[in-house]
Short mmCIF file of C-alpha atoms and ligand atoms in Angstrom, two decimals:
data_model
loop_
_atom_site.label_atom_id
_atom_site.label_comp_id
_atom_site.label_asym_id
_atom_site.label_seq_id
_atom_site.Cartn_x
_atom_site.Cartn_y
_atom_site.Cartn_z
CA MET A 14 19.99 -2.29 -19.00
CA LYS A 15 18.62 -3.56 -15.80
CA ASN A 16 21.68 -5.54 -14.73
CA GLY A 17 24.37 -3.43 -15.72
CA THR A 18 26.57 -6.40 -16.78
CA GLY A 19 25.84 -5.71 -20.72
CA ARG A 20 24.99 -9.71 -21.02
CA ASN A 21 22.08 -11.86 -20.16
CA ALA A 22 20.88 -10.99 -16.67
CA CYS A 23 21.13 -14.10 -14.70
CA PRO A 24 21.12 -16.75 -17.54
CA THR A 25 20.84 -19.55 -15.31
CA GLY A 26 18.63 -18.04 -12.99
CA ARG A 27 20.30 -18.73 -9.89
CA ARG A 28 23.01 -16.03 -9.80
CA ALA A 29 21.36 -13.03 -8.20
CA GLY A 30 24.74 -11.95 -6.92
CA LEU A 31 25.72 -10.97 -10.51
CA LEU A 32 22.94 -8.44 -11.01
CA ARG A 33 23.53 -4.71 -10.27
CA VAL A 34 20.36 -2.64 -9.13
CA ARG A 35 19.96 0.66 -10.71
CA HIS A 36 18.15 3.63 -9.49
CA ASN A 37 18.95 6.45 -12.10
CA THR A 38 15.95 7.57 -13.28
CA GLU A 39 17.36 9.26 -16.37
CA ASP A 40 18.75 5.81 -17.60
CA LEU A 41 15.53 4.75 -19.48
CA PRO A 42 15.43 1.16 -20.29
CA GLY A 43 15.25 -0.18 -23.75
CA SER A 44 13.76 -3.65 -24.64
CA LEU A 45 13.87 -6.31 -22.39
CA LEU A 46 12.65 -10.03 -22.66
CA ILE A 47 11.74 -11.48 -19.45
CA THR A 48 11.41 -15.46 -19.60
CA GLY A 49 11.26 -18.41 -17.27
CA ALA A 50 8.53 -17.60 -14.99
CA SER A 51 7.12 -21.15 -14.13
CA GLN A 52 3.73 -19.17 -13.29
CA LEU A 53 3.31 -15.67 -14.44
CA LEU A 54 0.38 -14.14 -12.64
CA THR A 55 -1.03 -11.75 -15.08
CA LEU A 56 -4.17 -10.68 -13.33
CA ARG A 57 -5.57 -9.87 -16.92
CA GLY A 58 -9.04 -8.66 -17.57
CA HIS A 59 -10.87 -5.30 -17.05
CA GLY A 60 -11.69 -3.61 -13.85
CA PRO A 61 -11.36 -4.48 -10.23
CA ARG A 62 -12.17 -8.03 -9.02
CA ARG A 63 -15.42 -8.94 -7.12
CA GLY A 64 -16.71 -12.12 -5.76
CA ASN A 65 -15.80 -15.10 -7.92
CA SER A 66 -13.64 -13.34 -10.28
CA LEU A 67 -11.52 -12.37 -7.38
CA PHE A 68 -9.38 -15.75 -7.30
CA ASN A 69 -9.11 -15.53 -11.11
CA LEU A 70 -5.16 -14.90 -11.53
CA GLY A 71 -4.65 -15.39 -15.14
CA ILE A 72 -1.97 -17.73 -14.87
CA ILE A 73 0.49 -18.39 -17.81
CA GLU A 74 2.85 -21.22 -17.31
CA ASP A 75 6.26 -20.91 -18.59
CA GLY A 76 5.37 -17.07 -19.05
CA ALA A 77 7.28 -14.23 -20.81
CA LEU A 78 7.00 -10.56 -21.23
CA LEU A 79 8.51 -8.29 -23.55
CA VAL A 80 9.13 -4.81 -22.05
CA ARG A 81 9.86 -1.60 -24.08
CA ASP A 82 10.72 1.87 -22.31
CA GLY A 83 9.36 0.41 -19.09
CA VAL A 84 6.02 -0.67 -20.40
CA ILE A 85 4.83 -4.15 -21.31
CA ALA A 86 4.73 -4.61 -25.00
CA ALA A 87 3.90 -8.28 -25.11
CA VAL A 88 2.84 -11.07 -22.61
CA GLY A 89 2.42 -14.81 -23.38
CA THR A 90 4.08 -18.23 -23.10
CA HIS A 91 7.99 -18.22 -23.65
CA ALA A 92 7.43 -19.69 -27.22
CA GLN A 93 4.77 -16.69 -28.07
CA VAL A 94 6.98 -13.80 -26.88
CA GLU A 95 10.32 -15.21 -28.00
CA ALA A 96 8.87 -15.43 -31.53
CA LEU A 97 8.25 -11.76 -31.86
CA PRO A 98 10.85 -10.01 -33.97
CA GLU A 99 11.88 -7.27 -31.24
CA ALA A 100 12.46 -10.04 -28.72
CA ARG A 101 15.56 -11.19 -30.56
CA ALA A 102 17.32 -7.70 -30.01
CA ALA A 103 16.18 -7.26 -26.58
CA GLU A 104 18.13 -7.81 -23.60
CA LYS A 105 17.15 -10.99 -21.61
CA LEU A 106 16.29 -11.75 -18.11
CA ASP A 107 15.67 -15.30 -17.23
CA LEU A 108 13.51 -15.76 -14.02
CA GLY A 109 15.05 -19.40 -13.63
CA GLY A 110 11.51 -20.85 -13.08
CA ARG A 111 10.49 -18.73 -10.16
CA VAL A 112 6.66 -17.03 -9.95
CA ALA A 113 6.27 -13.66 -11.09
CA LEU A 114 3.20 -11.40 -10.39
CA PRO A 115 2.44 -7.73 -10.53
CA GLY A 116 4.18 -5.84 -7.93
CA PHE A 117 2.44 -5.26 -5.03
CA VAL A 118 0.32 -1.93 -4.51
CA ASP A 119 0.30 -0.89 -0.97
CA SER A 120 -2.50 1.37 -0.94
CA HIS A 121 -2.61 2.41 2.88
CA THR A 122 0.67 3.48 4.75
CA HIS A 123 1.73 6.19 7.24
CA LEU A 124 5.14 6.13 5.65
CA ILE A 125 6.76 9.41 7.33
CA HIS A 126 6.96 9.02 11.03
CA ALA A 127 10.03 9.91 13.25
CA ALA A 128 10.39 6.73 15.25
CA SER A 129 8.90 3.46 16.42
CA ARG A 130 6.44 3.20 19.49
CA ALA A 131 8.23 0.14 20.81
CA GLU A 132 7.65 1.53 24.52
CA GLU A 133 3.74 1.14 23.78
CA TYR A 134 4.25 -2.06 22.30
CA GLU A 135 5.36 -3.29 25.72
CA LEU A 136 2.44 -1.42 27.54
CA LYS A 137 -0.04 -3.19 25.27
CA ILE A 138 1.48 -6.57 25.81
CA GLU A 139 0.85 -5.76 29.65
CA GLY A 140 -2.87 -5.30 29.07
CA ALA A 141 -3.31 -1.69 28.07
CA SER A 142 -5.41 -1.04 25.31
CA TYR A 143 -4.49 1.27 22.07
CA GLU A 144 -7.18 3.70 23.08
CA GLU A 145 -6.20 3.78 26.87
CA ILE A 146 -2.80 4.48 25.51
CA ALA A 147 -3.80 7.24 23.34
CA ARG A 148 -6.18 8.94 25.87
CA LYS A 149 -2.95 9.34 28.29
CA GLY A 150 -1.03 11.43 25.46
CA GLY A 151 0.58 8.37 23.95
CA GLY A 152 -0.72 6.75 20.62
CA ILE A 153 -0.58 9.21 17.49
CA LEU A 154 -0.09 12.23 19.75
CA ASN A 155 3.10 10.46 20.92
CA SER A 156 4.44 10.34 17.19
CA VAL A 157 3.24 13.83 16.54
CA LYS A 158 5.48 14.90 19.25
CA LYS A 159 8.40 12.88 17.79
CA LEU A 160 7.79 14.17 14.29
CA ARG A 161 7.53 17.77 15.19
CA ALA A 162 11.06 17.40 17.11
CA ALA A 163 12.50 15.71 14.19
CA THR A 164 14.55 17.32 11.14
CA SER A 165 13.51 16.79 7.72
CA GLU A 166 16.49 14.99 6.99
CA ALA A 167 16.24 12.59 9.58
CA LEU A 168 12.51 11.84 8.58
CA LYS A 169 13.39 11.53 4.87
CA LYS A 170 16.43 9.26 5.71
CA ARG A 171 14.19 6.75 7.65
CA ALA A 172 11.31 6.64 4.94
CA ALA A 173 14.03 6.01 2.32
CA ALA A 174 15.25 3.09 4.16
CA ALA A 175 11.66 1.95 4.52
CA LEU A 176 11.02 2.33 0.85
CA LYS A 177 14.06 0.08 0.04
CA LYS A 178 12.38 -2.49 2.31
CA PHE A 179 9.01 -2.00 0.86
CA ALA A 180 10.74 -2.86 -2.55
CA ALA A 181 12.58 -5.86 -1.10
CA TYR A 182 9.27 -7.27 -0.36
CA GLY A 183 7.91 -6.86 -3.79
CA THR A 184 6.08 -3.67 -3.26
CA THR A 185 6.34 -1.19 -6.32
CA THR A 186 3.69 1.48 -5.49
CA VAL A 187 3.33 2.75 -2.05
CA GLU A 188 0.25 5.27 -0.83
CA ALA A 189 1.63 7.52 1.92
CA LYS A 190 -0.31 9.58 4.31
CA SER A 191 0.63 12.64 6.36
CA GLY A 192 -1.11 12.90 9.79
CA TYR A 193 1.86 12.98 12.37
CA GLY A 194 2.40 16.68 11.84
CA LEU A 195 -1.03 18.24 12.68
CA ASP A 196 0.16 21.88 12.06
CA ILE A 197 0.59 23.70 8.94
CA VAL A 198 4.40 23.56 9.02
CA SER A 199 4.48 19.84 9.97
CA GLU A 200 1.97 18.72 7.45
CA LEU A 201 3.52 20.56 4.64
CA LYS A 202 6.83 18.94 5.43
CA ILE A 203 5.61 15.70 5.36
CA LEU A 204 3.75 16.30 1.87
CA GLY A 205 6.94 17.73 0.63
CA LEU A 206 8.87 14.62 1.62
CA HIS A 207 6.53 12.51 -0.31
CA ARG A 208 7.25 14.62 -3.31
CA GLU A 209 11.23 14.54 -2.78
CA LEU A 210 11.13 10.63 -2.15
CA ALA A 211 8.92 10.17 -5.23
CA ALA A 212 11.56 12.02 -7.37
CA GLU A 213 14.47 10.43 -5.84
CA GLN A 214 14.00 6.90 -5.72
CA PRO A 215 12.25 4.39 -7.91
CA LEU A 216 8.96 3.40 -5.84
CA GLU A 217 5.97 5.14 -7.05
CA ILE A 218 4.43 7.28 -4.15
CA VAL A 219 0.55 8.31 -3.79
CA SER A 220 0.41 11.17 -1.58
CA THR A 221 -2.63 11.64 0.75
CA PHE A 222 -3.33 14.58 3.08
CA LEU A 223 -4.38 13.03 6.38
CA GLY A 224 -4.54 16.50 8.29
CA ALA A 225 -7.52 15.09 10.02
CA HIS A 226 -6.00 12.19 11.93
CA VAL A 227 -6.53 13.45 15.36
CA VAL A 228 -7.15 16.81 16.98
CA PRO A 229 -3.58 17.84 18.12
CA ALA A 230 -2.89 18.74 21.95
CA GLU A 231 -2.67 22.30 21.44
CA PHE A 232 -6.58 22.37 20.40
CA ARG A 233 -7.83 19.74 23.15
CA GLY A 234 -7.97 22.38 25.88
CA LYS A 235 -9.76 25.03 24.05
CA ALA A 236 -13.53 25.50 23.72
CA ASP A 237 -14.49 24.33 20.39
CA GLY A 238 -11.04 22.85 19.85
CA ALA A 239 -12.00 20.15 17.43
CA GLU A 240 -13.96 22.68 15.28
CA LYS A 241 -11.18 25.42 15.38
CA TYR A 242 -8.69 22.72 14.20
CA ILE A 243 -11.08 21.63 11.29
CA ALA A 244 -11.10 25.36 10.25
CA LEU A 245 -7.21 25.57 10.27
CA LEU A 246 -7.42 22.28 8.14
CA THR A 247 -10.16 23.40 5.81
CA GLU A 248 -9.29 27.20 5.43
CA ARG A 249 -5.63 27.34 5.97
CA LEU A 250 -3.81 23.78 5.04
CA MET A 251 -5.97 22.56 2.39
CA PRO A 252 -5.51 25.85 0.11
CA GLU A 253 -1.91 25.44 0.76
CA VAL A 254 -1.82 21.76 -0.05
CA ALA A 255 -3.97 22.26 -3.36
CA SER A 256 -1.95 25.30 -4.58
CA GLN A 257 1.45 23.23 -4.39
CA LYS A 258 -0.22 19.91 -5.66
CA LEU A 259 1.08 18.15 -2.64
CA ALA A 260 -1.78 15.49 -2.35
CA GLU A 261 -4.05 13.40 -4.77
CA PHE A 262 -6.21 12.15 -1.76
CA CYS A 263 -7.79 13.48 1.45
CA ASP A 264 -8.42 10.88 4.43
CA VAL A 265 -9.96 11.30 7.78
CA PHE A 266 -9.58 9.23 10.67
CA CYS A 267 -13.49 8.80 11.42
CA ASP A 268 -13.60 6.95 14.98
CA ARG A 269 -14.18 7.38 18.81
CA GLY A 270 -11.51 9.65 20.11
CA ALA A 271 -10.86 11.01 16.42
CA PHE A 272 -13.29 12.77 14.10
CA THR A 273 -17.19 12.26 14.05
CA ARG A 274 -19.10 11.22 11.12
CA ALA A 275 -20.44 14.47 10.57
CA GLN A 276 -16.89 16.35 10.78
CA SER A 277 -15.49 13.85 8.59
CA LYS A 278 -18.13 14.63 6.13
CA ARG A 279 -17.31 18.20 5.95
CA ILE A 280 -13.60 17.70 6.06
CA LEU A 281 -13.93 15.36 2.89
CA GLU A 282 -16.30 17.73 1.12
CA ALA A 283 -13.64 20.47 1.71
CA GLY A 284 -11.09 18.27 0.50
CA LYS A 285 -13.07 17.48 -2.79
CA GLU A 286 -13.34 21.26 -3.37
CA TYR A 287 -9.72 21.43 -3.46
CA GLY A 288 -9.24 18.84 -5.87
CA MET A 289 -8.41 15.78 -3.43
CA ALA A 290 -10.69 12.62 -3.90
CA PRO A 291 -11.80 11.28 -0.41
CA ARG A 292 -10.75 7.86 1.18
CA LEU A 293 -11.38 7.18 4.90
CA HIS A 294 -10.31 5.34 8.00
CA ALA A 295 -13.55 3.52 8.71
CA GLU A 296 -14.97 1.29 11.47
CA GLN A 297 -11.86 0.34 13.00
CA LEU A 298 -12.17 0.70 16.93
CA SER A 299 -16.13 1.51 16.79
CA ARG A 300 -18.87 1.80 14.10
CA THR A 301 -19.71 5.34 13.45
CA GLY A 302 -21.14 4.95 9.80
CA ALA A 303 -17.92 6.02 8.24
CA ALA A 304 -18.17 3.03 5.51
CA GLN A 305 -21.63 4.35 4.27
CA LEU A 306 -20.41 7.92 4.47
CA ALA A 307 -17.57 6.71 2.07
CA VAL A 308 -19.77 5.31 -0.33
CA GLU A 309 -22.02 8.31 0.02
CA LEU A 310 -19.15 10.51 -0.93
CA GLY A 311 -17.96 8.27 -3.65
CA ALA A 312 -14.64 7.66 -1.79
CA ALA A 313 -11.87 5.79 -3.65
CA SER A 314 -11.59 3.45 -0.64
CA CYS A 315 -12.67 2.95 3.14
CA ASP A 316 -10.08 1.11 5.13
CA HIS A 317 -9.98 -1.29 8.36
CA LEU A 318 -13.65 -2.08 8.46
CA GLU A 319 -13.52 -4.50 11.53
CA GLN A 320 -16.59 -3.31 12.96
CA VAL A 321 -18.85 -2.99 10.12
CA ASN A 322 -22.43 -4.40 10.35
CA LYS A 323 -24.78 -6.25 7.67
CA SER A 324 -26.04 -3.03 6.59
CA ASP A 325 -22.42 -1.68 5.64
CA ILE A 326 -21.42 -4.98 4.12
CA ARG A 327 -24.77 -4.61 1.89
CA VAL A 328 -23.92 -1.01 0.95
CA LEU A 329 -20.14 -1.67 0.22
CA GLY A 330 -21.05 -4.76 -1.89
CA LYS A 331 -22.87 -2.63 -4.35
CA SER A 332 -20.42 0.36 -4.46
CA ARG A 333 -17.28 1.31 -6.25
CA THR A 334 -15.62 2.19 -3.04
CA VAL A 335 -12.71 -0.38 -2.14
CA ALA A 336 -13.00 -2.01 1.04
CA THR A 337 -9.36 -1.96 2.21
CA LEU A 338 -8.54 -4.68 4.82
CA LEU A 339 -5.66 -4.13 7.14
CA PRO A 340 -5.02 -7.45 8.97
CA GLY A 341 -1.54 -6.23 10.13
CA CYS A 342 -3.41 -3.96 12.84
CA ASP A 343 -5.29 -6.49 14.37
CA PHE A 344 -2.56 -8.65 14.49
CA HIS A 345 -0.27 -6.17 16.02
CA LEU A 346 -2.76 -5.12 18.57
CA GLY A 347 -3.63 -8.71 19.28
CA LEU A 348 -7.14 -8.20 18.77
CA GLN A 349 -9.25 -11.14 17.86
CA LYS A 350 -11.59 -9.53 15.62
CA TYR A 351 -10.49 -9.34 12.20
CA ALA A 352 -12.65 -7.70 9.33
CA PRO A 353 -15.18 -9.87 7.82
CA ALA A 354 -13.54 -10.33 4.50
CA ARG A 355 -15.77 -13.60 3.32
CA GLU A 356 -18.87 -11.66 4.05
CA LEU A 357 -17.56 -8.75 2.01
CA ILE A 358 -16.55 -10.85 -0.87
CA ASP A 359 -19.74 -12.64 -0.59
CA ALA A 360 -21.45 -9.30 -1.11
CA GLY A 361 -19.58 -8.36 -4.03
CA ALA A 362 -17.25 -5.69 -2.44
CA ILE A 363 -14.02 -4.81 -4.07
CA VAL A 364 -11.94 -6.05 -1.32
CA SER A 365 -8.31 -4.85 -1.14
CA LEU A 366 -5.25 -5.52 1.27
CA ALA A 367 -2.37 -3.31 2.53
CA THR A 368 0.06 -3.08 5.27
CA ASP A 369 -1.07 0.17 7.01
CA TYR A 370 2.56 0.68 7.85
CA ASN A 371 2.56 2.83 10.82
CA PRO A 372 4.40 2.79 14.28
CA GLY A 373 1.03 2.68 16.24
CA THR A 374 -0.92 -0.24 14.98
CA SER A 375 1.08 -1.88 12.18
CA PRO A 376 4.69 -1.62 12.09
CA THR A 377 5.13 -3.81 9.01
CA LEU A 378 6.16 -3.06 5.39
CA SER A 379 5.90 -6.73 4.40
CA MET A 380 2.90 -7.37 1.92
CA PRO A 381 3.66 -11.01 1.77
CA MET A 382 3.08 -11.08 5.77
CA ILE A 383 -0.25 -9.43 5.34
CA LEU A 384 -1.20 -11.98 2.45
CA SER A 385 -0.46 -14.65 5.19
CA LEU A 386 -2.73 -12.86 7.50
CA ALA A 387 -5.42 -12.53 5.02
CA CYS A 388 -5.18 -16.22 4.42
CA THR A 389 -5.14 -17.60 7.93
CA GLN A 390 -7.18 -14.88 9.56
CA LEU A 391 -9.81 -13.37 7.09
CA ARG A 392 -10.03 -16.81 5.30
CA MET A 393 -9.14 -15.50 2.05
CA ARG A 394 -7.54 -17.80 -0.60
CA PRO A 395 -3.87 -17.00 -1.67
CA SER A 396 -5.39 -16.15 -5.22
CA GLU A 397 -7.90 -13.87 -3.58
CA ALA A 398 -5.27 -12.13 -1.35
CA ILE A 399 -2.92 -11.67 -4.33
CA ALA A 400 -5.71 -9.95 -6.21
CA ALA A 401 -6.71 -7.67 -3.58
CA ALA A 402 -2.98 -6.79 -3.10
CA THR A 403 -2.58 -5.78 -6.64
CA ILE A 404 -5.09 -4.91 -9.13
CA ASN A 405 -7.98 -4.15 -6.47
CA ALA A 406 -5.34 -1.85 -4.53
CA ALA A 407 -4.47 -0.30 -7.89
CA TYR A 408 -8.21 0.56 -8.39
CA GLY A 409 -8.34 2.05 -4.86
CA LEU A 410 -5.58 4.44 -5.83
CA ARG A 411 -7.26 5.07 -9.27
CA ARG A 412 -4.25 3.74 -11.14
CA GLU A 413 -5.99 0.63 -12.44
CA ASN A 414 -4.98 1.55 -16.08
CA ASN A 415 -1.17 1.83 -15.36
CA ILE A 416 -0.48 -0.85 -12.41
CA GLY A 417 -1.97 -3.74 -10.70
CA SER A 418 -1.68 -6.36 -13.54
CA LEU A 419 0.73 -7.50 -16.26
CA GLU A 420 -0.99 -6.34 -19.50
CA VAL A 421 0.03 -4.81 -22.59
CA GLY A 422 0.34 -0.94 -22.15
CA LYS A 423 0.81 -1.17 -18.33
CA GLN A 424 3.78 -0.47 -16.50
CA ALA A 425 6.39 -3.40 -16.03
CA ASP A 426 6.07 -3.50 -12.40
CA ILE A 427 6.86 -7.15 -11.16
CA ALA A 428 7.68 -9.10 -8.13
CA VAL A 429 9.46 -12.32 -8.45
CA PHE A 430 9.34 -14.95 -5.76
CA GLU A 431 11.64 -17.59 -5.20
CA VAL A 432 8.79 -20.21 -4.93
CA ALA A 433 7.53 -23.02 -7.11
CA ASP A 434 3.83 -22.22 -6.62
CA TYR A 435 2.26 -18.84 -5.98
CA ARG A 436 0.66 -20.34 -2.80
CA GLU A 437 3.74 -20.47 -1.14
CA ILE A 438 3.99 -16.75 -1.12
CA PRO A 439 1.55 -16.49 1.85
CA TYR A 440 2.33 -20.17 3.06
CA TYR A 441 6.05 -19.25 4.22
CA PHE A 442 4.66 -16.76 6.81
CA GLY A 443 7.40 -14.37 7.87
CA VAL A 444 9.75 -15.65 5.43
CA ASP A 445 11.24 -13.29 2.90
CA HIS A 446 11.09 -15.04 -0.51
CA CYS A 447 11.19 -12.10 -2.63
CA TRP A 448 13.82 -12.69 -5.36
CA MET A 449 13.62 -9.64 -7.54
CA THR A 450 11.53 -6.51 -8.06
CA VAL A 451 11.13 -4.45 -10.87
CA LYS A 452 9.85 -0.95 -11.34
CA ARG A 453 9.18 0.17 -14.88
CA GLY A 454 11.24 -2.38 -16.28
CA ARG A 455 14.13 -1.63 -14.18
CA VAL A 456 15.49 -3.96 -11.58
CA ILE A 457 15.26 -2.13 -8.26
CA HIS A 458 15.92 -5.33 -5.99
CA VAL A 459 17.56 -8.45 -6.04
CA SER A 460 17.74 -10.89 -3.27
CA LYS A 461 21.18 -12.14 -1.98
CA GLN A 462 19.80 -15.05 -0.14
CA SER A 463 19.98 -18.56 -1.59
CA PRO A 464 16.68 -20.40 -2.00
CA ILE A 465 15.30 -23.05 0.65
O1 NIG B 30 -4.35 3.31 10.55
N1 NIG B 30 -6.16 4.54 13.09
C1 NIG B 30 -5.57 5.55 12.85
N2 NIG B 30 -4.37 5.65 12.41
C2 NIG B 30 -3.41 4.62 12.22
C3 NIG B 30 -2.65 4.51 13.53
C4 NIG B 30 -1.93 5.51 13.84
C5 NIG B 30 -1.11 5.54 14.88
O2 NIG B 30 -1.38 4.72 16.00
O3 NIG B 30 0.08 5.95 15.12
C6 NIG B 30 -4.13 3.22 11.68
O4 NIG B 30 -4.38 2.26 12.54
FE1 FE B 31 -3.87 4.15 8.80
#
């Protein structure tokens, strides 16, 4: 089973060092009884959370779960679940009074990149803006140069190490975008790595094609360069991505310095023809109308939203397109303007949170840190932030039937925190309190740190 000891896993709840983490995907787990959650945050209830339902976490005190073959078979109090006949024979995992919740669903990352952009970080601190750096050939094009020069092996090694860290912060599903290749070979290389990594390590990876991140350098000098690049994307790359089934979603960076609203519409419509559902980088640096375009196209999500206006908020409030907020970007870039989370929640929008892990605007893989920013900067309650980072994020990846809450029939994807109260997860900002991460009923991370 999960701990490889053949005995009750961590019977005292304080002996994490005894646990062994397994990654072998062929070693399917049997029944597992998980007890000792002082607060079990189930997030039960159907569909995505809007308005007042966003802060309802469905908490069970002294909660327990029965897991069969990686799927949740029962949820309830310790007494209820332990009384089930199957629970007696199951292997046991005692959480020792810690707080358990659904594993975080990080619905926006740029997982595959070759290196950091620490050199630009310093320029930004000295006063250069993100867009100024980009205009001088830095920014995304800097990462494109680095990625094209990197080997597949090096890219994979870096991403695999990052995925281990995502798991160490309680994340169990990661969306991953291409977009630092921007030519046929390099984009296919990135998407191929998504597939390989999904097969070789325990976190679930949701692949998104972001060939339309920016127009690459070799097309910028040409007459109609942007149009020629769009033709390459829609006529040559997309058919290949679709025939190899390398991406579930198609994304576009619709913004000043990237793609216009009209271009984004054409790219996403072409993506749909090739079976990729749309999502959008929208209203980050300037207002382009991308959020309303996302709703028009029935996009799964539109992300960033710092520059939305009242009409965008109204439209998002009535739509099924998730409003994904990425406060790590504004924090890292030192911008004072965060997305208007409260107004979006009040309007009824399906608000979600993600890291936007990338080397230019948000080099973090910590969802707990994003929750802290959501609470202090976006004025979201801890409960709202947790729902946004689990069930609503799952909805934004069209996986709400499998992940995002702890309910019978869903995957046993669980994050366990070394805290007494769930509000302490964002409260201790920048402190790593994730004690254990479970993916499909298997322990994939155990902390070696002792509690505070
Ligand atoms: O989500 N805005 C576009 N894409 C990324 C930044 C990419 C980069 O700077 O490398 C984002 O913020
Ligand atoms: Fe992004």
